Structures are given as C-alpha cells and as structure tokens.
C-alpha cells in the first residue's frame, strides 16, 4: 500500500469519532401516563413512537407513570421534555386540544378520526392553536367513547339520575358542573380511585371509557342489576404535550403526522376491542327522542361553559363543523351558537 493511502486511512479512522459525535442523536425524556404501567397498551404504543423518533434525530427515554397527576407536575417542573397524558388533564397546558374531551362534542369514532386528522395536518392555521406559551401538542390518539356506568339499570333517563352520587374527576370542573345540573351529587375523585368507589358501591354512577369495563373491572360495580347507558357522553384522548423549546419544529411536525399515520389505527383497534369486551346484557338502550333531548342538553351545557371560558371557542367551532360535515341532518346544523361567539 502506498504511503499516501496509509496516511489517508489513518486520517479517516481518526476523524470517525468526531463525525459520529457530530451526528449523535439528542436525548429527551417523555413521561407517559399508563394506569397499567409498562404492561399497558399506551406505553407499548409510545415504545414504537420512541423507536421511530431515532430516525428523526432524537433518542427518547420513556418514563412511565401510573399516577397521571405526577406526570403532569413533572412536565411543569421540567423533569419531562414532553408528557403523554389524557386530554382532560392536558387542558391546563392547551385549552384548544384539551376541549376535544368536552361533553357530547364528538358523538362517534368517525368524527373522532376526522378531528384528529385535522389536528395532525400541520396546517399553519391549526398549528398556531397547538402551541400555548411553553407547550405544544405534538400528537393525539383516541382512548375511546365514555359512558355512564350505573349500579341500577332503571337509571335509563335523566330524570332518574337526580339524587344519585357520581364519581367525577376533581381536576375537571366541567364534569361536576354537568352532574350537578341534572341533580346528581358529584363526588370528587381521580383516575386512581374512581373505579374502586364505583366497584364498592360508594357511588351510584361513574363516567368512564369502555376499556375501564375490563381493565378496571367496572363490571363488579354493575353487578347484579347495573348497566351502561348507551349514549356517548364524550370521547377521551391521549395527547403528547411537549415543552416546545426542547424539540425542533421539524420534529414536532413529524411527530403529529407520525402519530396519526402510524398509531391512530392501532389505537382504534384497541378501542374497538374494549367496546367488544362488554357483554350485550349490560347495555341500557335509550329511545331516539331521549337521545335527541340529550344532544340538546349537551349542546346547551357546552355553550354555557364555553362562554364561561371552560372550553375553547375555536375548538367548539371546529367540532361543530366536523359533526355537521358528517351528518348535516343534526338539529344543531341550523344553530350557529357554537360558531358565533
């Protein structure tokens, strides 16, 4: 080998560590709430997200939490560069996406899909709402429709709910407000104890997504004569909320697209699987006239609470337009209350 080639080979070898260091990934920590810990479906979805992020220049360390409040507080304290939490808990960081979980605003999974697709589109008019002060929402996934689980199946009408106790999330004032408006007694709870209160009959009713039927054993609270009211009170969401100064803009745009394009359908399979786990005997069917009355009641409550600042006006307008795009026959489509704020 010529001397010049030997020198060139040694020089390349000497420079290799520097080239590698120059292109080393940036390390970041995402705190993930999953009530089942590392065995939970949400954590497993986020493991795939972290693996994909390596190709975008980030080595993501996932830190799992079974207490959502601690995950949110660690995000505030800067212990997490981002956090995966529910939309209800995330409302304190971003009222726009946090208002997705508002009562009756997303009646079915088709509307949920369109909503998340719009939020993931990286349209500049949407992106400006995804950032609020320090935080930016960089991914949204469905967690399923939420229903009323009751211990007495005669609670098949709003008039039968008066005087009953219901576990509501203490950090979501809208749940307590809605319960009180129909004469129920709100019992302040959180995600760690509401199921236990329902299962030991400390409360008559709880508000929960379908996965809680099996995952949190809510069938125990319904035995022997309870059920699930077949009316979607809302859709729960899982949101990745980042401290936007800890990630570059291109990564946050990639993140929103990746979560929808690669994880949405997987999350929906989990959601539909949870729905299918519920035995048909538990469903308490309601009449079409009652369903229409509940729609109107939910709309009146949303409008009132939005005017009070509890929900985001821009999100309420977006959701109303999406609902009417899917079903123009809805009574609200001739009602501009959720458009003309």
XYZ file of C-alpha atoms in Angstrom:
341
model
C 0.000 0.000 0.000
C 1.286 3.418 -0.896
C 2.343 5.652 1.969
C -0.208 8.318 0.950
C -3.040 5.766 1.128
C -1.909 4.670 4.576
C -1.964 8.281 5.780
C -5.437 8.773 4.299
C -6.753 5.628 6.012
C -5.358 6.668 9.392
C -6.791 10.161 8.987
C -10.243 8.796 8.198
C -10.095 6.495 11.217
C -9.011 9.359 13.453
C -11.847 11.582 12.279
C -14.556 8.904 12.593
C -15.324 9.560 16.303
C -15.791 13.248 15.568
C -18.123 12.537 12.657
C -20.161 10.207 14.845
C -20.375 12.759 17.644
C -21.498 15.456 15.228
C -24.479 13.339 14.191
C -25.331 11.921 17.611
C -28.999 11.989 18.468
C -30.401 14.432 21.005
C -31.600 12.780 24.199
C -35.034 13.694 25.532
C -37.389 12.270 28.168
C -41.116 11.719 27.658
C -43.185 10.927 30.723
C -46.033 8.558 29.831
C -49.179 8.010 31.849
C -50.471 4.456 31.657
C -52.570 3.239 34.553
C -51.280 -0.304 33.872
C -47.647 0.786 33.817
C -45.208 -0.885 31.414
C -47.736 -3.634 30.632
C -50.277 -1.133 29.288
C -51.238 -0.544 25.662
C -50.471 3.177 25.756
C -46.913 2.567 26.914
C -46.415 -0.007 24.151
C -47.606 2.455 21.507
C -45.162 5.019 22.855
C -42.307 2.495 22.672
C -42.846 2.306 18.917
C -43.021 6.109 18.762
C -39.678 6.342 20.565
C -38.116 3.807 18.187
C -39.286 5.797 15.157
C -38.012 9.060 16.674
C -34.435 7.755 16.496
C -34.531 8.232 12.729
C -35.569 11.853 13.316
C -32.572 12.661 15.494
C -33.966 12.036 18.981
C -33.240 9.294 21.484
C -36.386 9.211 23.588
C -36.278 7.889 27.126
C -39.761 6.818 28.238
C -40.597 7.221 31.920
C -43.895 5.527 32.797
C -46.304 6.812 35.464
C -49.364 5.142 36.943
C -50.333 8.459 38.595
C -51.244 10.971 35.895
C -51.048 13.981 38.183
C -47.373 13.314 38.927
C -46.625 13.036 35.197
C -48.297 16.409 34.580
C -46.484 18.034 37.511
C -43.134 16.679 36.310
C -43.820 18.214 32.895
C -44.434 21.566 34.563
C -41.258 21.231 36.613
C -39.156 20.452 33.547
C -38.441 16.887 34.679
C -40.017 15.751 31.399
C -39.373 17.249 27.978
C -42.833 16.036 26.988
C -45.637 14.044 28.578
C -48.266 11.656 27.270
C -51.429 12.298 29.279
C -55.199 12.438 28.783
C -56.762 15.417 27.067
C -58.763 16.261 30.189
C -55.573 16.548 32.250
C -53.840 18.262 29.341
C -56.404 21.073 29.175
C -54.281 23.065 31.636
C -51.473 23.099 29.068
C -53.555 23.663 25.936
C -57.241 24.570 26.106
C -57.702 24.020 22.350
C -56.895 20.299 22.203
C -57.999 19.912 25.824
C -61.532 20.850 24.777
C -61.820 17.827 22.481
C -62.981 15.863 25.512
C -65.889 18.235 26.155
C -69.312 16.746 26.820
C -71.135 15.432 23.766
C -68.849 17.182 21.290
C -67.565 14.056 19.477
C -70.505 11.637 19.144
C -68.782 8.784 17.291
C -65.463 7.403 16.079
C -65.814 8.789 12.539
C -65.984 12.320 13.924
C -63.053 11.485 16.217
C -60.952 10.322 13.268
C -61.638 13.470 11.249
C -60.890 15.677 14.257
C -57.509 14.068 14.935
C -56.693 14.060 11.217
C -57.273 17.826 11.096
C -55.178 18.386 14.228
C -52.361 16.300 12.730
C -52.389 18.021 9.341
C -49.736 20.638 10.207
C -51.920 23.258 8.546
C -50.490 26.585 9.797
C -53.949 27.726 10.938
C -54.207 24.629 13.104
C -50.583 24.575 14.286
C -50.932 28.031 15.796
C -53.542 26.590 18.171
C -51.355 23.614 19.061
C -48.865 25.872 20.842
C -49.741 27.735 24.036
C -46.953 29.620 25.767
C -44.381 26.983 26.798
C -46.183 23.926 25.472
C -47.078 22.379 22.136
C -49.259 19.362 21.375
C -47.288 17.034 19.106
C -49.622 14.054 18.826
C -53.198 12.971 19.593
C -54.686 9.483 19.844
C -58.181 8.144 20.670
C -58.860 6.451 24.015
C -62.474 5.579 23.316
C -66.021 6.699 23.961
C -67.039 7.418 27.547
C -70.349 6.354 29.058
C -72.248 6.391 32.326
C -71.740 3.150 34.263
C -74.591 2.741 36.752
C -75.345 0.246 39.518
C -79.103 0.275 38.806
C -80.360 -0.297 35.269
C -83.537 1.688 35.930
C -81.369 4.804 35.542
C -82.243 4.941 31.860
C -83.459 8.540 31.814
C -82.063 11.848 33.009
C -84.959 12.267 35.426
C -83.856 9.055 37.183
C -80.361 10.421 37.852
C -81.459 13.102 40.321
C -80.240 12.439 43.842
C -77.680 9.846 42.734
C -73.971 10.148 43.519
C -71.390 10.156 40.716
C -67.594 9.983 40.788
C -66.177 12.942 38.842
C -62.572 13.949 38.201
C -61.635 16.598 40.735
C -59.429 18.454 38.227
C -62.219 18.733 35.616
C -64.738 21.269 36.862
C -66.979 20.639 33.834
C -67.853 17.097 34.967
C -69.028 18.269 38.374
C -70.940 21.156 36.809
C -72.768 18.879 34.378
C -73.612 16.336 37.092
C -74.993 18.995 39.399
C -77.118 20.471 36.586
C -79.216 17.283 36.417
C -79.452 16.884 40.186
C -76.657 14.383 40.780
C -74.225 14.684 43.688
C -70.604 14.929 42.436
C -68.010 13.001 44.467
C -64.532 14.355 43.752
C -62.236 11.551 42.558
C -59.254 10.872 40.306
C -58.208 8.149 37.893
C -56.645 6.104 40.684
C -59.750 5.778 42.866
C -62.964 6.384 40.881
C -63.223 2.725 39.838
C -62.785 1.492 43.407
C -65.510 3.814 44.616
C -67.906 2.538 41.985
C -66.989 -1.113 42.498
C -67.557 -0.967 46.264
C -70.800 0.996 45.719
C -69.541 4.147 47.432
C -71.032 5.985 44.442
C -74.020 5.106 42.265
C -72.520 6.148 38.932
C -69.173 6.723 37.253
C -68.164 8.221 33.924
C -65.593 6.105 32.085
C -64.402 4.817 28.697
C -65.217 1.275 27.604
C -61.730 -0.069 28.396
C -62.436 0.512 32.100
C -65.112 -2.223 31.986
C -62.443 -4.915 31.845
C -59.237 -3.023 32.652
C -60.611 -1.535 35.893
C -63.191 -4.309 36.459
C -66.193 -1.962 36.450
C -68.432 -4.963 35.852
C -68.042 -5.605 39.587
C -69.738 -2.302 40.380
C -72.577 -3.056 37.972
C -73.391 -6.440 39.455
C -76.081 -7.621 39.805
C -78.535 -5.097 38.314
C -76.477 -2.297 36.825
C -75.529 -1.371 33.295
C -74.029 1.127 30.869
C -76.190 3.871 29.392
C -75.838 3.633 25.606
C -75.144 7.302 24.977
C -71.691 8.694 24.189
C -71.018 11.479 26.670
C -67.636 12.242 25.166
C -64.504 10.833 23.581
C -61.331 10.587 25.610
C -57.980 11.342 24.035
C -54.305 10.723 24.733
C -52.110 13.701 23.937
C -48.345 14.130 23.701
C -47.619 17.587 25.072
C -44.080 18.918 24.690
C -42.083 21.808 26.055
C -41.645 23.249 22.580
C -38.182 24.670 23.225
C -36.905 21.110 23.763
C -37.705 19.905 20.235
C -37.132 21.473 16.857
C -40.083 22.465 14.691
C -39.458 19.814 12.048
C -39.581 17.071 14.677
C -42.863 18.358 16.139
C -44.415 18.415 12.656
C -43.098 14.896 12.035
C -44.468 13.775 15.401
C -48.032 14.898 14.715
C -48.002 13.203 11.304
C -46.371 10.010 12.575
C -48.820 9.585 15.445
C -51.833 9.849 13.132
C -50.412 7.923 10.179
C -48.876 5.068 12.169
C -50.543 4.834 15.564
C -54.149 6.004 15.109
C -55.462 2.800 13.536
C -53.656 0.671 16.116
C -55.168 2.725 18.915
C -58.617 2.372 17.340
C -58.255 -1.416 17.199
C -57.606 -1.348 20.931
C -60.617 0.926 21.452
C -62.950 -1.282 19.405
C -61.600 -4.346 21.161
C -62.523 -2.780 24.504
C -66.019 -1.996 23.189
C -66.406 -5.614 22.072
C -65.416 -6.878 25.535
C -68.642 -5.504 27.008
C -71.361 -8.137 27.172
C -74.559 -7.057 25.446
C -76.586 -7.640 28.624
C -75.028 -4.584 30.236
C -76.168 -2.018 27.662
C -79.109 0.154 28.696
C -80.715 1.256 25.435
C -82.342 4.670 25.218
C -85.046 5.911 22.867
C -84.398 8.180 19.880
C -86.426 11.049 21.423
C -84.314 10.783 24.599
C -81.130 10.727 22.527
C -82.148 13.931 20.748
C -83.018 15.517 24.075
C -79.617 14.585 25.475
C -77.909 16.058 22.402
C -79.685 19.359 23.062
C -78.843 19.222 26.756
C -75.151 18.609 25.986
C -75.108 21.462 23.474
C -76.703 23.908 25.926
C -74.173 22.911 28.592
C -71.212 23.246 26.180
C -72.321 26.698 25.063
C -72.755 27.898 28.642
C -69.401 26.513 29.798
C -67.591 27.818 26.728
C -68.903 31.308 27.438
C -67.506 30.917 30.958
C -64.089 30.071 29.496
C -64.097 26.397 30.467
C -63.893 25.213 26.845
C -62.036 26.730 23.902
C -64.268 28.623 21.453
C -62.171 27.786 18.386
C -62.264 24.076 19.157
C -66.022 24.195 19.753
C -66.499 25.777 16.322
C -64.225 23.227 14.644
C -66.051 20.293 16.249
C -69.472 21.670 15.342
C -68.370 21.964 11.691
C -66.966 18.430 11.662
C -70.151 16.986 13.209
C -72.283 18.703 10.587
C -69.952 17.627 7.799
C -70.565 14.032 8.850
C -74.317 14.431 9.442
C -75.970 17.554 8.066
C -79.350 16.432 9.408
C -78.338 17.134 13.010
C -80.552 19.793 14.593
C -77.506 21.841 15.573
C -76.512 22.382 11.944
C -79.048 25.199 11.694
C -77.919 26.580 15.059
C -74.952 28.970 14.988
C -74.413 29.226 18.751
C -71.155 27.279 18.549
C -69.950 29.393 15.637
C -70.889 32.961 16.566
C -69.014 33.574 19.784
